[in-house]
């Protein structure tokens, strides 16, 4: 008889990227109660000021965190891929200080905050995995600040494309010919601190130099090493090796 893979297996795989879990930990995570829902693009999963009682795991599609100024200007502060928990911080913080929205059509598993919190209290390895995952998110935030604040437009975009490729590859979501970039040029601009027009010019510049290939939204990397050099990209901040203690 075929075994049905739990939707939460993607979350377990993500946690094990950075931390060691044993069979008991995996079974306990897979036994968590959850509800599956499908959301259309631009749906709000978390709103600033909410008091969330669920923790969401992205199963398919893409999502992003964003903050708004008082005048309504948007800054995208992170991008999330399938398998990633979207709000571990709400296990410990009672009020959301930012918004989380779907970037594409997405399937989400929501886990009651109380159930996941209780599991973290009772199993040290799972608590450690959640803590390390949150620290890695913080490391990525720091790199994004550096990217926006101190790199020029070409390096900024190149760095974003390199990071996205590595993170997708970690979850087994890239192909031999690159990946589908799920963001519009306006959304890229909101993530990189650039106008949509500047993003368009920069993409064309990278393509003209042979550093990327494009087929509609599909991005390939004919000169990966050269693109990494332009981006000043090191994967150290992604902490790809498991933390063993």
PDB file of C-alpha atoms in Angstrom:
ATOM      1  CA  UNK A   1       0.000   0.000   0.000  1.00  0.00           C
ATOM      2  CA  UNK A   2       1.339   3.452  -0.924  1.00  0.00           C
ATOM      3  CA  UNK A   3       2.187   5.755   1.985  1.00  0.00           C
ATOM      4  CA  UNK A   4       0.755   9.252   1.877  1.00  0.00           C
ATOM      5  CA  UNK A   5       3.380  11.834   2.714  1.00  0.00           C
ATOM      6  CA  UNK A   6       2.227  14.287   5.380  1.00  0.00           C
ATOM      7  CA  UNK A   7       2.059  17.912   4.245  1.00  0.00           C
ATOM      8  CA  UNK A   8       4.167  18.730   7.314  1.00  0.00           C
ATOM      9  CA  UNK A   9       7.056  16.640   5.933  1.00  0.00           C
ATOM     10  CA  UNK A  10       8.212  19.739   4.035  1.00  0.00           C
ATOM     11  CA  UNK A  11       8.508  21.640   7.310  1.00  0.00           C
ATOM     12  CA  UNK A  12      10.484  18.777   8.870  1.00  0.00           C
ATOM     13  CA  UNK A  13      12.848  18.786   5.906  1.00  0.00           C
ATOM     14  CA  UNK A  14      13.361  22.532   6.303  1.00  0.00           C
ATOM     15  CA  UNK A  15      14.062  22.241  10.045  1.00  0.00           C
ATOM     16  CA  UNK A  16      16.570  19.461   9.388  1.00  0.00           C
ATOM     17  CA  UNK A  17      18.498  21.724   7.049  1.00  0.00           C
ATOM     18  CA  UNK A  18      19.831  23.504  10.125  1.00  0.00           C
ATOM     19  CA  UNK A  19      19.328  21.154  13.100  1.00  0.00           C
ATOM     20  CA  UNK A  20      19.454  17.467  14.001  1.00  0.00           C
ATOM     21  CA  UNK A  21      16.152  15.687  14.705  1.00  0.00           C
ATOM     22  CA  UNK A  22      15.692  12.020  15.606  1.00  0.00           C
ATOM     23  CA  UNK A  23      12.849   9.705  14.577  1.00  0.00           C
ATOM     24  CA  UNK A  24      10.826  10.611  17.655  1.00  0.00           C
ATOM     25  CA  UNK A  25      11.125  14.323  16.885  1.00  0.00           C
ATOM     26  CA  UNK A  26      10.053  13.776  13.291  1.00  0.00           C
ATOM     27  CA  UNK A  27       7.045  11.680  14.305  1.00  0.00           C
ATOM     28  CA  UNK A  28       6.001  14.268  16.888  1.00  0.00           C
ATOM     29  CA  UNK A  29       6.160  17.071  14.294  1.00  0.00           C
ATOM     30  CA  UNK A  30       4.256  15.028  11.719  1.00  0.00           C
ATOM     31  CA  UNK A  31       1.571  14.245  14.325  1.00  0.00           C
ATOM     32  CA  UNK A  32       0.781  17.930  14.925  1.00  0.00           C
ATOM     33  CA  UNK A  33      -2.817  18.917  14.115  1.00  0.00           C
ATOM     34  CA  UNK A  34      -3.145  21.095  11.044  1.00  0.00           C
ATOM     35  CA  UNK A  35      -5.666  22.575   8.649  1.00  0.00           C
ATOM     36  CA  UNK A  36      -5.041  22.913   4.904  1.00  0.00           C
ATOM     37  CA  UNK A  37      -6.172  26.027   3.054  1.00  0.00           C
ATOM     38  CA  UNK A  38      -5.526  27.466  -0.393  1.00  0.00           C
ATOM     39  CA  UNK A  39      -5.007  31.213  -0.847  1.00  0.00           C
ATOM     40  CA  UNK A  40      -5.024  33.351  -3.960  1.00  0.00           C
ATOM     41  CA  UNK A  41      -2.152  35.765  -4.765  1.00  0.00           C
ATOM     42  CA  UNK A  42      -1.877  38.814  -2.465  1.00  0.00           C
ATOM     43  CA  UNK A  43      -3.953  37.204   0.301  1.00  0.00           C
ATOM     44  CA  UNK A  44      -3.007  38.265   3.808  1.00  0.00           C
ATOM     45  CA  UNK A  45      -1.847  35.409   6.043  1.00  0.00           C
ATOM     46  CA  UNK A  46      -0.814  37.729   8.888  1.00  0.00           C
ATOM     47  CA  UNK A  47      -1.755  41.372   9.371  1.00  0.00           C
ATOM     48  CA  UNK A  48       0.203  43.850  11.443  1.00  0.00           C
ATOM     49  CA  UNK A  49      -1.532  44.263  14.800  1.00  0.00           C
ATOM     50  CA  UNK A  50      -3.092  40.778  14.744  1.00  0.00           C
ATOM     51  CA  UNK A  51      -2.768  38.399  17.699  1.00  0.00           C
ATOM     52  CA  UNK A  52      -2.122  35.148  15.774  1.00  0.00           C
ATOM     53  CA  UNK A  53      -3.294  31.835  17.255  1.00  0.00           C
ATOM     54  CA  UNK A  54      -1.963  29.735  14.355  1.00  0.00           C
ATOM     55  CA  UNK A  55       1.465  29.114  12.849  1.00  0.00           C
ATOM     56  CA  UNK A  56       1.486  28.755   9.070  1.00  0.00           C
ATOM     57  CA  UNK A  57       3.684  26.495   6.931  1.00  0.00           C
ATOM     58  CA  UNK A  58       3.978  27.247   3.216  1.00  0.00           C
ATOM     59  CA  UNK A  59       3.401  24.012   1.266  1.00  0.00           C
ATOM     60  CA  UNK A  60       3.261  25.303  -2.301  1.00  0.00           C
ATOM     61  CA  UNK A  61       3.661  28.682  -3.942  1.00  0.00           C
ATOM     62  CA  UNK A  62       5.516  31.665  -2.500  1.00  0.00           C
ATOM     63  CA  UNK A  63       4.913  34.281   0.186  1.00  0.00           C
ATOM     64  CA  UNK A  64       6.577  37.439   1.446  1.00  0.00           C
ATOM     65  CA  UNK A  65       6.799  39.643   4.521  1.00  0.00           C
ATOM     66  CA  UNK A  66       6.257  43.349   4.117  1.00  0.00           C
ATOM     67  CA  UNK A  67       6.076  46.562   6.101  1.00  0.00           C
ATOM     68  CA  UNK A  68       4.209  49.726   5.123  1.00  0.00           C
ATOM     69  CA  UNK A  69       5.095  53.319   5.866  1.00  0.00           C
ATOM     70  CA  UNK A  70       2.429  55.699   7.086  1.00  0.00           C
ATOM     71  CA  UNK A  71       2.148  56.966   3.507  1.00  0.00           C
ATOM     72  CA  UNK A  72       1.530  53.407   2.224  1.00  0.00           C
ATOM     73  CA  UNK A  73       4.985  52.766   0.704  1.00  0.00           C
ATOM     74  CA  UNK A  74       5.818  49.061   0.805  1.00  0.00           C
ATOM     75  CA  UNK A  75       9.113  47.387   1.670  1.00  0.00           C
ATOM     76  CA  UNK A  76       9.322  43.628   1.126  1.00  0.00           C
ATOM     77  CA  UNK A  77      11.622  42.327   3.855  1.00  0.00           C
ATOM     78  CA  UNK A  78      11.756  38.602   3.062  1.00  0.00           C
ATOM     79  CA  UNK A  79      10.669  36.014   0.531  1.00  0.00           C
ATOM     80  CA  UNK A  80       9.518  32.519   1.486  1.00  0.00           C
ATOM     81  CA  UNK A  81       9.524  29.243  -0.417  1.00  0.00           C
ATOM     82  CA  UNK A  82       7.660  25.919   0.007  1.00  0.00           C
ATOM     83  CA  UNK A  83       8.464  24.105   3.236  1.00  0.00           C
ATOM     84  CA  UNK A  84       9.210  27.223   5.239  1.00  0.00           C
ATOM     85  CA  UNK A  85       7.310  28.074   8.427  1.00  0.00           C
ATOM     86  CA  UNK A  86       6.045  31.632   8.095  1.00  0.00           C
ATOM     87  CA  UNK A  87       5.649  32.788  11.663  1.00  0.00           C
ATOM     88  CA  UNK A  88       7.617  30.870  14.264  1.00  0.00           C
ATOM     89  CA  UNK A  89       8.124  34.204  16.026  1.00  0.00           C
ATOM     90  CA  UNK A  90       4.442  34.168  16.943  1.00  0.00           C
ATOM     91  CA  UNK A  91       5.083  31.235  19.240  1.00  0.00           C
ATOM     92  CA  UNK A  92       6.697  33.800  21.515  1.00  0.00           C
ATOM     93  CA  UNK A  93       5.401  37.227  20.408  1.00  0.00           C
ATOM     94  CA  UNK A  94       1.706  37.897  20.939  1.00  0.00           C
ATOM     95  CA  UNK A  95       1.183  40.680  18.387  1.00  0.00           C
ATOM     96  CA  UNK A  96       2.267  40.722  14.720  1.00  0.00           C
ATOM     97  CA  UNK A  97       4.527  43.674  13.845  1.00  0.00           C
ATOM     98  CA  UNK A  98       4.404  43.144  10.059  1.00  0.00           C
ATOM     99  CA  UNK A  99       2.278  41.654   7.281  1.00  0.00           C
ATOM    100  CA  UNK A 100       2.682  38.298   5.529  1.00  0.00           C
ATOM    101  CA  UNK A 101       1.076  37.895   2.093  1.00  0.00           C
ATOM    102  CA  UNK A 102       0.979  35.251  -0.591  1.00  0.00           C
ATOM    103  CA  UNK A 103       3.016  36.115  -3.650  1.00  0.00           C
ATOM    104  CA  UNK A 104       1.398  33.420  -5.798  1.00  0.00           C
ATOM    105  CA  UNK A 105      -1.477  31.010  -5.325  1.00  0.00           C
ATOM    106  CA  UNK A 106      -0.391  29.035  -2.287  1.00  0.00           C
ATOM    107  CA  UNK A 107      -1.356  26.072  -0.153  1.00  0.00           C
ATOM    108  CA  UNK A 108      -0.876  26.631   3.560  1.00  0.00           C
ATOM    109  CA  UNK A 109      -0.968  24.297   6.566  1.00  0.00           C
ATOM    110  CA  UNK A 110      -1.941  26.115   9.760  1.00  0.00           C
ATOM    111  CA  UNK A 111      -0.899  24.578  13.077  1.00  0.00           C
ATOM    112  CA  UNK A 112      -2.453  25.742  16.363  1.00  0.00           C
ATOM    113  CA  UNK A 113       0.055  27.893  18.172  1.00  0.00           C
ATOM    114  CA  UNK A 114      -0.693  26.100  21.444  1.00  0.00           C
ATOM    115  CA  UNK A 115       0.096  22.657  19.988  1.00  0.00           C
ATOM    116  CA  UNK A 116       3.426  23.691  18.475  1.00  0.00           C
ATOM    117  CA  UNK A 117       4.385  25.638  21.585  1.00  0.00           C
ATOM    118  CA  UNK A 118       3.666  22.625  23.785  1.00  0.00           C
ATOM    119  CA  UNK A 119       5.759  20.392  21.529  1.00  0.00           C
ATOM    120  CA  UNK A 120       8.665  22.837  21.697  1.00  0.00           C
ATOM    121  CA  UNK A 121       8.447  22.846  25.498  1.00  0.00           C
ATOM    122  CA  UNK A 122       8.520  19.042  25.708  1.00  0.00           C
ATOM    123  CA  UNK A 123      11.147  18.153  23.099  1.00  0.00           C
ATOM    124  CA  UNK A 124      14.472  19.965  23.375  1.00  0.00           C
ATOM    125  CA  UNK A 125      15.651  19.105  19.853  1.00  0.00           C
ATOM    126  CA  UNK A 126      12.495  20.579  18.304  1.00  0.00           C
ATOM    127  CA  UNK A 127      12.826  23.709  20.449  1.00  0.00           C
ATOM    128  CA  UNK A 128      16.437  24.006  19.300  1.00  0.00           C
ATOM    129  CA  UNK A 129      15.436  23.531  15.644  1.00  0.00           C
ATOM    130  CA  UNK A 130      12.807  26.289  15.891  1.00  0.00           C
ATOM    131  CA  UNK A 131      15.327  28.583  17.605  1.00  0.00           C
ATOM    132  CA  UNK A 132      18.016  27.944  14.983  1.00  0.00           C
ATOM    133  CA  UNK A 133      15.514  28.452  12.144  1.00  0.00           C
ATOM    134  CA  UNK A 134      14.581  31.835  13.644  1.00  0.00           C
ATOM    135  CA  UNK A 135      18.254  32.791  13.993  1.00  0.00           C
ATOM    136  CA  UNK A 136      18.891  31.907  10.333  1.00  0.00           C
ATOM    137  CA  UNK A 137      15.963  34.125   9.317  1.00  0.00           C
ATOM    138  CA  UNK A 138      17.646  36.924  11.274  1.00  0.00           C
ATOM    139  CA  UNK A 139      20.910  36.265   9.433  1.00  0.00           C
ATOM    140  CA  UNK A 140      19.095  36.552   6.097  1.00  0.00           C
ATOM    141  CA  UNK A 141      17.466  39.816   7.215  1.00  0.00           C
ATOM    142  CA  UNK A 142      20.928  41.234   7.991  1.00  0.00           C
ATOM    143  CA  UNK A 143      22.195  40.294   4.541  1.00  0.00           C
ATOM    144  CA  UNK A 144      19.157  41.924   2.917  1.00  0.00           C
ATOM    145  CA  UNK A 145      19.879  45.156   4.814  1.00  0.00           C
ATOM    146  CA  UNK A 146      23.477  45.079   3.598  1.00  0.00           C
ATOM    147  CA  UNK A 147      22.297  44.327   0.068  1.00  0.00           C
ATOM    148  CA  UNK A 148      19.897  47.277  -0.062  1.00  0.00           C
ATOM    149  CA  UNK A 149      22.139  49.693   1.794  1.00  0.00           C
ATOM    150  CA  UNK A 150      25.578  49.091   0.320  1.00  0.00           C
ATOM    151  CA  UNK A 151      25.413  47.326  -3.083  1.00  0.00           C
ATOM    152  CA  UNK A 152      24.656  48.927  -6.436  1.00  0.00           C
ATOM    153  CA  UNK A 153      21.624  47.884  -8.479  1.00  0.00           C
ATOM    154  CA  UNK A 154      23.388  45.193 -10.547  1.00  0.00           C
ATOM    155  CA  UNK A 155      25.028  43.587  -7.521  1.00  0.00           C
ATOM    156  CA  UNK A 156      21.806  43.911  -5.523  1.00  0.00           C
ATOM    157  CA  UNK A 157      19.726  42.066  -8.103  1.00  0.00           C
ATOM    158  CA  UNK A 158      22.454  39.495  -8.781  1.00  0.00           C
ATOM    159  CA  UNK A 159      22.679  38.759  -5.048  1.00  0.00           C
ATOM    160  CA  UNK A 160      18.912  38.306  -4.786  1.00  0.00           C
ATOM    161  CA  UNK A 161      18.908  35.877  -7.735  1.00  0.00           C
ATOM    162  CA  UNK A 162      21.802  33.870  -6.271  1.00  0.00           C
ATOM    163  CA  UNK A 163      20.157  33.600  -2.852  1.00  0.00           C
ATOM    164  CA  UNK A 164      16.855  32.504  -4.328  1.00  0.00           C
ATOM    165  CA  UNK A 165      18.611  29.813  -6.390  1.00  0.00           C
ATOM    166  CA  UNK A 166      20.464  28.403  -3.374  1.00  0.00           C
ATOM    167  CA  UNK A 167      17.384  28.379  -1.146  1.00  0.00           C
ATOM    168  CA  UNK A 168      15.255  26.682  -3.795  1.00  0.00           C
ATOM    169  CA  UNK A 169      17.992  24.125  -4.387  1.00  0.00           C
ATOM    170  CA  UNK A 170      18.099  23.340  -0.645  1.00  0.00           C
ATOM    171  CA  UNK A 171      14.436  22.316  -0.894  1.00  0.00           C
ATOM    172  CA  UNK A 172      14.907  20.454  -4.191  1.00  0.00           C
ATOM    173  CA  UNK A 173      12.898  23.019  -6.166  1.00  0.00           C
ATOM    174  CA  UNK A 174      15.333  24.033  -8.927  1.00  0.00           C
ATOM    175  CA  UNK A 175      15.750  22.437 -12.341  1.00  0.00           C
ATOM    176  CA  UNK A 176      18.682  22.036 -14.698  1.00  0.00           C
ATOM    177  CA  UNK A 177      17.582  25.210 -16.484  1.00  0.00           C
ATOM    178  CA  UNK A 178      17.186  27.445 -13.440  1.00  0.00           C
ATOM    179  CA  UNK A 179      13.899  28.481 -11.850  1.00  0.00           C
ATOM    180  CA  UNK A 180      10.698  30.425 -12.377  1.00  0.00           C
ATOM    181  CA  UNK A 181      10.985  33.833 -10.733  1.00  0.00           C
ATOM    182  CA  UNK A 182       7.568  34.435  -9.121  1.00  0.00           C
ATOM    183  CA  UNK A 183       7.902  38.205  -8.672  1.00  0.00           C
ATOM    184  CA  UNK A 184       6.891  41.095 -10.889  1.00  0.00           C
ATOM    185  CA  UNK A 185       9.391  43.879 -11.525  1.00  0.00           C
ATOM    186  CA  UNK A 186       7.424  46.110  -9.152  1.00  0.00           C
ATOM    187  CA  UNK A 187       7.681  43.483  -6.402  1.00  0.00           C
ATOM    188  CA  UNK A 188      11.397  43.035  -7.069  1.00  0.00           C
ATOM    189  CA  UNK A 189      11.756  46.794  -6.748  1.00  0.00           C
ATOM    190  CA  UNK A 190       9.974  46.744  -3.384  1.00  0.00           C
ATOM    191  CA  UNK A 191      12.382  44.043  -2.186  1.00  0.00           C
ATOM    192  CA  UNK A 192      15.517  45.737  -3.540  1.00  0.00           C
ATOM    193  CA  UNK A 193      14.760  49.403  -2.944  1.00  0.00           C
ATOM    194  CA  UNK A 194      14.595  50.148  -6.687  1.00  0.00           C
ATOM    195  CA  UNK A 195      11.928  51.409  -9.062  1.00  0.00           C
ATOM    196  CA  UNK A 196      10.333  48.934 -11.466  1.00  0.00           C
ATOM    197  CA  UNK A 197      11.972  50.828 -14.357  1.00  0.00           C
ATOM    198  CA  UNK A 198      15.403  50.454 -12.742  1.00  0.00           C
ATOM    199  CA  UNK A 199      14.777  46.742 -12.156  1.00  0.00           C
ATOM    200  CA  UNK A 200      13.851  46.306 -15.819  1.00  0.00           C
ATOM    201  CA  UNK A 201      17.041  48.037 -16.982  1.00  0.00           C
ATOM    202  CA  UNK A 202      19.165  46.009 -14.557  1.00  0.00           C
ATOM    203  CA  UNK A 203      17.706  42.668 -15.658  1.00  0.00           C
ATOM    204  CA  UNK A 204      18.384  43.585 -19.289  1.00  0.00           C
ATOM    205  CA  UNK A 205      21.938  44.569 -18.371  1.00  0.00           C
ATOM    206  CA  UNK A 206      22.654  41.231 -16.672  1.00  0.00           C
ATOM    207  CA  UNK A 207      21.130  39.401 -19.625  1.00  0.00           C
ATOM    208  CA  UNK A 208      23.129  41.421 -22.187  1.00  0.00           C
ATOM    209  CA  UNK A 209      26.346  40.525 -20.336  1.00  0.00           C
ATOM    210  CA  UNK A 210      25.462  36.825 -20.460  1.00  0.00           C
ATOM    211  CA  UNK A 211      25.232  36.531 -16.669  1.00  0.00           C
ATOM    212  CA  UNK A 212      21.634  35.322 -16.735  1.00  0.00           C
ATOM    213  CA  UNK A 213      19.321  33.870 -19.343  1.00  0.00           C
ATOM    214  CA  UNK A 214      15.599  34.627 -19.510  1.00  0.00           C
ATOM    215  CA  UNK A 215      12.621  32.861 -21.001  1.00  0.00           C
ATOM    216  CA  UNK A 216       9.673  34.935 -19.814  1.00  0.00           C
ATOM    217  CA  UNK A 217       9.988  34.582 -16.013  1.00  0.00           C
ATOM    218  CA  UNK A 218      12.342  31.614 -16.111  1.00  0.00           C
ATOM    219  CA  UNK A 219      15.866  32.570 -15.048  1.00  0.00           C
ATOM    220  CA  UNK A 220      18.922  30.470 -15.924  1.00  0.00           C
ATOM    221  CA  UNK A 221      22.569  30.962 -15.008  1.00  0.00           C
ATOM    222  CA  UNK A 222      24.996  30.434 -17.906  1.00  0.00           C
ATOM    223  CA  UNK A 223      27.804  32.121 -15.939  1.00  0.00           C
ATOM    224  CA  UNK A 224      27.047  31.228 -12.341  1.00  0.00           C
ATOM    225  CA  UNK A 225      30.536  31.940 -10.981  1.00  0.00           C
ATOM    226  CA  UNK A 226      30.670  35.342 -12.683  1.00  0.00           C
ATOM    227  CA  UNK A 227      27.204  36.212 -11.342  1.00  0.00           C
ATOM    228  CA  UNK A 228      28.275  35.249  -7.810  1.00  0.00           C
ATOM    229  CA  UNK A 229      31.367  37.425  -8.140  1.00  0.00           C
ATOM    230  CA  UNK A 230      29.329  40.404  -9.290  1.00  0.00           C
ATOM    231  CA  UNK A 231      26.883  39.823  -6.432  1.00  0.00           C
ATOM    232  CA  UNK A 232      29.628  39.584  -3.795  1.00  0.00           C
ATOM    233  CA  UNK A 233      27.709  36.440  -2.822  1.00  0.00           C
ATOM    234  CA  UNK A 234      28.761  34.020  -0.108  1.00  0.00           C
ATOM    235  CA  UNK A 235      26.267  31.480   1.208  1.00  0.00           C
ATOM    236  CA  UNK A 236      27.746  31.665   4.730  1.00  0.00           C
ATOM    237  CA  UNK A 237      24.792  33.686   6.020  1.00  0.00           C
ATOM    238  CA  UNK A 238      22.381  30.916   4.964  1.00  0.00           C
ATOM    239  CA  UNK A 239      24.048  28.511   7.440  1.00  0.00           C
ATOM    240  CA  UNK A 240      23.597  25.478   5.220  1.00  0.00           C
ATOM    241  CA  UNK A 241      25.443  23.081   7.547  1.00  0.00           C
ATOM    242  CA  UNK A 242      23.437  21.488  10.358  1.00  0.00           C
ATOM    243  CA  UNK A 243      24.007  22.880  13.837  1.00  0.00           C
ATOM    244  CA  UNK A 244      24.851  19.866  16.016  1.00  0.00           C
ATOM    245  CA  UNK A 245      24.684  21.461  19.434  1.00  0.00           C
TER     246      UNK A 245
END
